[in-house]
Tab-separated table of C-alpha atoms and ligand atoms in Angstrom:
chain	number	residue	atom	x	y	z
A	1	MET	CA	38.041	164.863	158.700
A	2	SER	CA	34.514	164.916	157.253
A	3	SER	CA	33.933	163.832	153.658
A	4	PRO	CA	33.030	166.580	151.154
A	5	SER	CA	29.859	164.585	150.454
A	6	SER	CA	28.729	165.073	154.075
A	7	PRO	CA	27.141	168.532	154.195
A	8	PRO	CA	28.017	170.180	157.506
A	9	THR	CA	24.965	172.420	157.826
A	10	GLN	CA	21.551	173.420	156.522
A	11	ARG	CA	23.087	176.752	155.456
A	12	LEU	CA	20.961	176.863	152.252
A	13	SER	CA	17.637	176.350	153.991
A	14	GLY	CA	14.919	178.466	152.354
A	15	ARG	CA	16.982	179.085	149.220
A	16	ARG	CA	15.805	178.181	145.709
A	17	ALA	CA	18.419	176.828	143.286
A	18	LEU	CA	18.517	176.023	139.565
A	19	VAL	CA	21.237	173.678	138.264
A	20	THR	CA	21.676	173.228	134.503
A	21	GLY	CA	22.951	169.884	133.242
A	22	GLY	CA	21.794	168.367	136.525
A	23	ALA	CA	20.772	164.926	135.261
A	24	ARG	CA	24.175	163.276	135.670
A	25	GLY	CA	27.862	163.830	136.393
A	26	GLN	CA	28.862	166.948	138.280
A	27	GLY	CA	25.467	168.600	137.859
A	28	ALA	CA	23.756	165.717	139.655
A	29	ALA	CA	26.276	166.061	142.503
A	30	HIS	CA	25.575	169.809	142.710
A	31	VAL	CA	21.816	169.184	142.866
A	32	GLU	CA	22.253	166.610	145.634
A	33	ARG	CA	24.631	168.756	147.676
A	34	LEU	CA	22.494	171.920	147.456
A	35	ALA	CA	19.376	169.923	148.352
A	36	ALA	CA	21.160	168.230	151.258
A	37	GLU	CA	22.069	171.680	152.605
A	38	GLY	CA	18.386	172.626	152.579
A	39	ALA	CA	17.765	174.288	149.204
A	40	ALA	CA	14.743	173.609	147.005
A	41	VAL	CA	16.392	172.661	143.723
A	42	TYR	CA	15.269	172.746	140.097
A	43	LEU	CA	17.238	170.154	138.123
A	44	ALA	CA	17.288	171.257	134.472
A	45	ASP	CA	18.589	169.175	131.558
A	46	VAL	CA	17.916	167.984	128.012
A	47	LEU	CA	17.953	164.385	129.305
A	48	ASP	CA	14.312	164.027	130.364
A	49	ASP	CA	14.335	160.405	131.543
A	50	ALA	CA	17.633	160.641	133.445
A	51	GLY	CA	16.697	164.026	134.913
A	52	GLU	CA	13.262	162.926	136.073
A	53	ALA	CA	14.718	159.704	137.541
A	54	GLU	CA	17.402	161.620	139.454
A	55	ALA	CA	14.841	164.102	140.790
A	56	GLU	CA	12.599	161.229	141.877
A	57	ARG	CA	15.536	159.478	143.597
A	58	LEU	CA	16.331	162.621	145.583
A	59	ARG	CA	12.673	163.242	146.461
A	60	SER	CA	12.538	159.668	147.806
A	61	ALA	CA	15.493	160.616	150.043
A	62	GLY	CA	13.460	163.516	151.436
A	63	HIS	CA	14.848	166.347	149.302
A	64	ASP	CA	12.912	169.057	147.455
A	65	VAL	CA	13.973	168.531	143.811
A	66	THR	CA	11.943	169.244	140.651
A	67	PHE	CA	12.976	168.328	137.099
A	68	LEU	CA	12.613	170.901	134.315
A	69	HIS	CA	13.322	170.274	130.642
A	70	LEU	CA	15.859	172.849	129.435
A	71	ASP	CA	18.133	173.187	126.421
A	72	VAL	CA	20.523	175.910	127.584
A	73	ALA	CA	21.396	176.879	124.000
A	74	ASP	CA	17.756	177.632	123.153
A	75	GLU	CA	16.398	181.069	124.052
A	76	ASP	CA	12.785	179.812	123.934
A	77	SER	CA	13.633	176.987	126.329
A	78	TRP	CA	14.843	179.528	128.925
A	79	ALA	CA	11.663	181.577	128.393
A	80	ALA	CA	9.574	178.447	128.971
A	81	ILE	CA	11.186	177.639	132.324
A	82	THR	CA	11.200	181.182	133.683
A	83	SER	CA	7.400	181.032	133.706
A	84	ARG	CA	7.762	178.066	136.135
A	85	LEU	CA	10.090	180.023	138.450
A	86	GLY	CA	7.705	182.793	139.410
A	87	ASP	CA	8.705	182.830	143.079
A	88	GLY	CA	12.320	183.551	142.148
A	89	VAL	CA	15.734	181.895	142.245
A	90	ASP	CA	18.552	182.536	144.746
A	91	ILE	CA	21.221	180.230	143.296
A	92	LEU	CA	21.970	179.591	139.602
A	93	VAL	CA	24.570	176.937	138.759
A	94	ASN	CA	25.445	177.186	135.053
A	95	ASN	CA	26.935	173.712	134.721
A	96	ALA	CA	25.663	172.205	131.435
A	97	GLY	CA	28.430	171.556	128.951
A	98	ILE	CA	29.592	169.370	126.088
A	99	LEU	CA	33.036	168.342	124.857
A	100	HIS	CA	34.618	167.190	121.653
A	101	THR	CA	38.231	167.265	120.607
A	102	ALA	CA	39.847	168.094	117.272
A	103	PRO	CA	42.958	169.935	116.146
A	104	LEU	CA	41.971	173.408	114.886
A	105	GLY	CA	42.854	172.468	111.323
A	106	GLU	CA	40.377	169.587	111.411
A	107	GLU	CA	37.584	171.287	113.377
A	108	SER	CA	34.251	171.665	111.555
A	109	LEU	CA	32.409	174.969	111.771
A	110	ALA	CA	29.205	173.166	112.769
A	111	ALA	CA	30.880	171.366	115.682
A	112	TRP	CA	32.666	174.556	116.801
A	113	ARG	CA	29.397	176.517	116.784
A	114	GLU	CA	27.466	173.791	118.577
A	115	LEU	CA	29.984	173.650	121.420
A	116	LEU	CA	30.122	177.422	121.840
A	117	ASP	CA	26.317	177.601	121.697
A	118	VAL	CA	25.954	175.180	124.610
A	119	ASN	CA	28.979	175.981	126.779
A	120	LEU	CA	29.170	179.771	126.388
A	121	THR	CA	26.054	181.232	124.768
A	122	GLY	CA	23.920	178.943	126.941
A	123	MET	CA	25.503	180.502	130.014
A	124	PHE	CA	24.839	184.042	128.734
A	125	LEU	CA	21.201	183.100	128.047
A	126	GLY	CA	20.915	181.656	131.552
A	127	ILE	CA	22.260	184.763	133.251
A	128	ARG	CA	20.063	187.010	131.104
A	129	ALA	CA	16.941	184.957	131.844
A	130	ILE	CA	17.436	184.228	135.541
A	131	ALA	CA	19.237	187.277	136.999
A	132	PRO	CA	16.041	189.391	136.788
A	133	LEU	CA	14.339	186.807	139.047
A	134	MET	CA	17.103	186.930	141.681
A	135	PRO	CA	16.834	188.951	144.899
A	136	SER	CA	19.767	190.650	146.612
A	137	GLY	CA	22.003	188.051	148.263
A	138	SER	CA	21.765	185.647	145.328
A	139	SER	CA	24.703	183.770	143.833
A	140	ILE	CA	25.526	182.655	140.286
A	141	ILE	CA	28.152	179.937	139.807
A	142	ASN	CA	29.560	179.301	136.330
A	143	ILE	CA	31.426	176.047	135.669
A	144	SER	CA	34.542	176.800	133.620
A	145	SER	CA	37.579	174.476	133.640
A	146	ILE	CA	41.331	174.350	134.034
A	147	PHE	CA	41.048	174.834	130.260
A	148	GLY	CA	39.531	178.246	130.990
A	149	ARG	CA	42.903	179.244	132.428
A	150	ALA	CA	45.390	177.155	130.420
A	151	GLY	CA	45.497	176.195	126.756
A	152	ALA	CA	45.008	172.567	125.754
A	153	ALA	CA	46.043	171.280	122.320
A	154	GLY	CA	43.188	169.450	120.623
A	155	PHE	CA	40.548	171.136	122.806
A	156	GLY	CA	40.183	174.306	120.668
A	157	ALA	CA	36.429	174.939	120.859
A	158	TYR	CA	36.216	173.704	124.460
A	159	THR	CA	39.160	175.812	125.661
A	160	THR	CA	37.776	178.861	123.848
A	161	SER	CA	34.370	178.359	125.498
A	162	LYS	CA	35.876	177.963	128.962
A	163	PHE	CA	38.089	181.083	128.621
A	164	GLY	CA	34.929	182.894	127.462
A	165	ILE	CA	33.141	181.830	130.635
A	166	ILE	CA	35.833	183.590	132.693
A	167	GLY	CA	35.203	186.842	130.796
A	168	LEU	CA	31.433	186.440	131.046
A	169	THR	CA	31.735	185.802	134.787
A	170	ARG	CA	33.758	188.957	135.352
A	171	VAL	CA	31.365	191.136	133.336
A	172	ALA	CA	28.305	189.655	135.069
A	173	ALA	CA	29.948	190.174	138.480
A	174	LEU	CA	30.579	193.847	137.672
A	175	GLU	CA	27.078	194.435	136.302
A	176	LEU	CA	25.141	192.557	139.005
A	177	ALA	CA	27.087	193.721	142.080
A	178	GLU	CA	24.853	196.768	142.498
A	179	ARG	CA	21.868	194.404	142.826
A	180	GLY	CA	23.670	192.352	145.502
A	181	ILE	CA	24.130	189.347	143.207
A	182	ARG	CA	27.528	187.629	143.308
A	183	VAL	CA	28.941	185.811	140.256
A	184	ASN	CA	31.899	183.428	140.439
A	185	ALA	CA	33.443	180.715	138.259
A	186	ILE	CA	34.858	177.347	139.236
A	187	CYS	CA	37.707	175.805	137.233
A	188	PRO	CA	37.603	172.041	137.844
A	189	GLY	CA	40.470	169.821	136.823
A	190	GLY	CA	39.759	166.308	135.553
A	191	VAL	CA	36.575	165.006	137.196
A	192	ALA	CA	35.349	161.404	136.995
A	193	THR	CA	32.045	161.794	135.078
A	194	PRO	CA	30.510	160.467	131.855
A	195	MET	CA	32.229	163.375	130.039
A	196	SER	CA	35.761	162.361	131.016
A	197	ASP	CA	37.217	159.640	128.850
A	198	PRO	CA	40.046	157.959	130.797
A	199	ASN	CA	42.067	157.564	127.588
A	200	ARG	CA	41.828	161.280	126.888
A	201	GLY	CA	42.319	162.115	130.573
A	202	GLY	CA	45.709	160.431	130.931
A	203	PRO	CA	47.848	163.477	130.203
A	204	ILE	CA	45.650	165.628	132.466
A	205	ILE	CA	46.240	163.318	135.404
A	206	ASP	CA	49.972	163.162	134.613
A	207	ASP	CA	50.037	166.967	135.025
A	208	THR	CA	47.895	166.952	138.192
A	209	PRO	CA	50.013	167.060	141.367
A	210	LEU	CA	47.378	165.102	143.348
A	211	ARG	CA	47.542	162.403	140.612
A	212	ARG	CA	43.877	161.515	140.400
A	213	TYR	CA	40.543	162.679	139.037
A	214	ALA	CA	38.327	164.708	141.340
A	215	ARG	CA	35.133	163.171	142.608
A	216	ALA	CA	32.083	165.173	141.522
A	217	THR	CA	31.284	165.691	145.215
A	218	GLU	CA	34.583	167.568	145.617
A	219	ILE	CA	33.404	170.145	143.053
A	220	ALA	CA	29.899	170.203	144.578
A	221	ALA	CA	31.350	171.162	147.969
A	222	VAL	CA	32.816	174.325	146.417
A	223	VAL	CA	29.561	175.052	144.544
A	224	ALA	CA	27.710	174.929	147.881
A	225	PHE	CA	30.296	177.238	149.489
A	226	LEU	CA	29.978	179.792	146.660
A	227	ALA	CA	26.177	179.487	146.843
A	228	SER	CA	26.164	180.238	150.564
A	229	ALA	CA	26.758	183.368	152.620
A	230	ASP	CA	30.084	181.817	153.695
A	231	SER	CA	31.484	183.322	150.472
A	232	SER	CA	29.705	186.668	150.897
A	233	TYR	CA	32.769	188.779	149.971
A	234	MET	CA	33.634	186.764	146.835
A	235	THR	CA	32.528	187.927	143.397
A	236	GLY	CA	34.173	187.911	139.971
A	237	ALA	CA	36.551	185.158	141.077
A	238	GLU	CA	37.653	182.056	139.233
A	239	VAL	CA	38.335	179.278	141.709
A	240	PRO	CA	40.522	176.319	140.685
A	241	VAL	CA	39.417	172.962	142.110
A	242	ASP	CA	42.025	171.038	140.215
A	243	GLY	CA	44.363	168.952	142.367
A	244	GLY	CA	47.055	171.585	141.770
A	245	TYR	CA	46.992	171.488	137.929
A	246	LEU	CA	47.114	175.284	137.554
A	247	ALA	CA	49.902	175.640	140.126
A	248	ARG	CA	52.443	174.449	137.577
S	301	NAD	N1	34.500	166.065	133.546
S	301	NAD	C1	35.537	166.886	133.598
S	301	NAD	O1	36.685	166.442	133.686
S	301	NAD	C2	35.328	168.389	133.616
S	301	NAD	C3	36.413	169.213	133.967
S	301	NAD	C4	36.229	170.582	134.026
S	301	NAD	C5	35.004	171.144	133.729
S	301	NAD	N2	33.972	170.321	133.376
S	301	NAD	C6	32.684	170.963	133.107
S	301	NAD	O2	31.762	170.561	134.109
S	301	NAD	C7	30.434	170.646	133.586
S	301	NAD	C8	29.718	169.319	133.854
S	301	NAD	O3	30.368	168.298	133.103
S	301	NAD	P1	30.339	166.750	133.513
S	301	NAD	O4	31.740	166.324	133.653
S	301	NAD	O5	29.396	166.519	134.615
S	301	NAD	O6	29.784	166.143	132.126
S	301	NAD	P2	28.518	165.213	131.789
S	301	NAD	O7	28.576	165.015	130.321
S	301	NAD	O8	28.524	164.040	132.684
S	301	NAD	O9	27.259	166.130	132.170
S	301	NAD	C9	26.881	167.233	131.403
S	301	NAD	C10	25.390	167.437	131.580
S	301	NAD	O10	25.008	168.581	130.791
S	301	NAD	C11	23.836	168.246	130.080
S	301	NAD	N3	23.714	169.046	128.873
S	301	NAD	C12	24.459	168.975	127.736
S	301	NAD	N4	24.002	169.831	126.826
S	301	NAD	C13	22.933	170.462	127.384
S	301	NAD	C14	22.033	171.460	126.939
S	301	NAD	N5	22.130	171.982	125.688
S	301	NAD	N6	21.086	171.904	127.781
S	301	NAD	C15	20.954	171.371	129.025
S	301	NAD	N7	21.770	170.407	129.499
S	301	NAD	C16	22.739	169.968	128.681
S	301	NAD	C17	23.998	166.768	129.763
S	301	NAD	O11	22.753	166.172	129.384
S	301	NAD	C18	24.563	166.241	131.073
S	301	NAD	O12	23.553	165.910	131.992
S	301	NAD	C19	30.584	170.990	132.109
S	301	NAD	O13	30.409	172.383	131.934
S	301	NAD	C20	32.008	170.593	131.817
S	301	NAD	O14	32.545	171.296	130.710
S	301	NAD	C21	34.104	168.967	133.306
């Protein structure tokens, strides 16, 4: 059986992709997988040094990857990058996200707003900015979570943002279908990245039938599928990639 990190085809050849939060973690895996399948990829992040270094590493491996500075929560930042994307975008991966935990009674308004600004409003701003640049046949992939389908004590702002992404995905799918643009969400379970603290992740893995974190490449394989014409009849879906967590 081939590894999910071994792309089977060049099925994204000629496609132009934009991945938010692409400097590290899952986003970096999405950039690498889309590029390895033939796409020209814009890697967008607030982390300039890490993002530029990752883009340079992939260019050295023969891929077409360009770093763009982007704060997804900032409307002006989206306006600034759209002027660099004049020839259009076929694939938008709304992946950037942040996490903090607090019981609702101890959550600060500032922290709540910051998380929703990045995880949810940032995704709305991305769809609003990029969809007008997308031709028919394009695909938008929004990264939600198992906590977009199931509640998680202590993850109030995060869970709220990830449930919101499911609603946003469905509305965008309905509105953009007439332009031939598909919009789907992925709900990863626990993934081994800088975001996932093993101490906090313990209970998640205990409730995961496959009993391990996902590798970022295992999420990237599904991103590439949803980006490609292999998923041409899928829109408005939320796809668990969670080791069975949501099957309980
Ligand atoms: N790690 C997990 O277990 C897990 C599980 C389910 C879903 N997710 C989701 O997957 C996505 C990727 O997370 P990850 O695990 O790779 O985390 P990560 O922290 O390793 O990576 C997140 C990336 O987003 C970038 N980012 C943060 N704020 C940004 C902003 N305002 N503008 C642009 N970029 C910004 C960061 O700089 C970083 O490169 C997130 O949406 C996260 O909520 C993660």
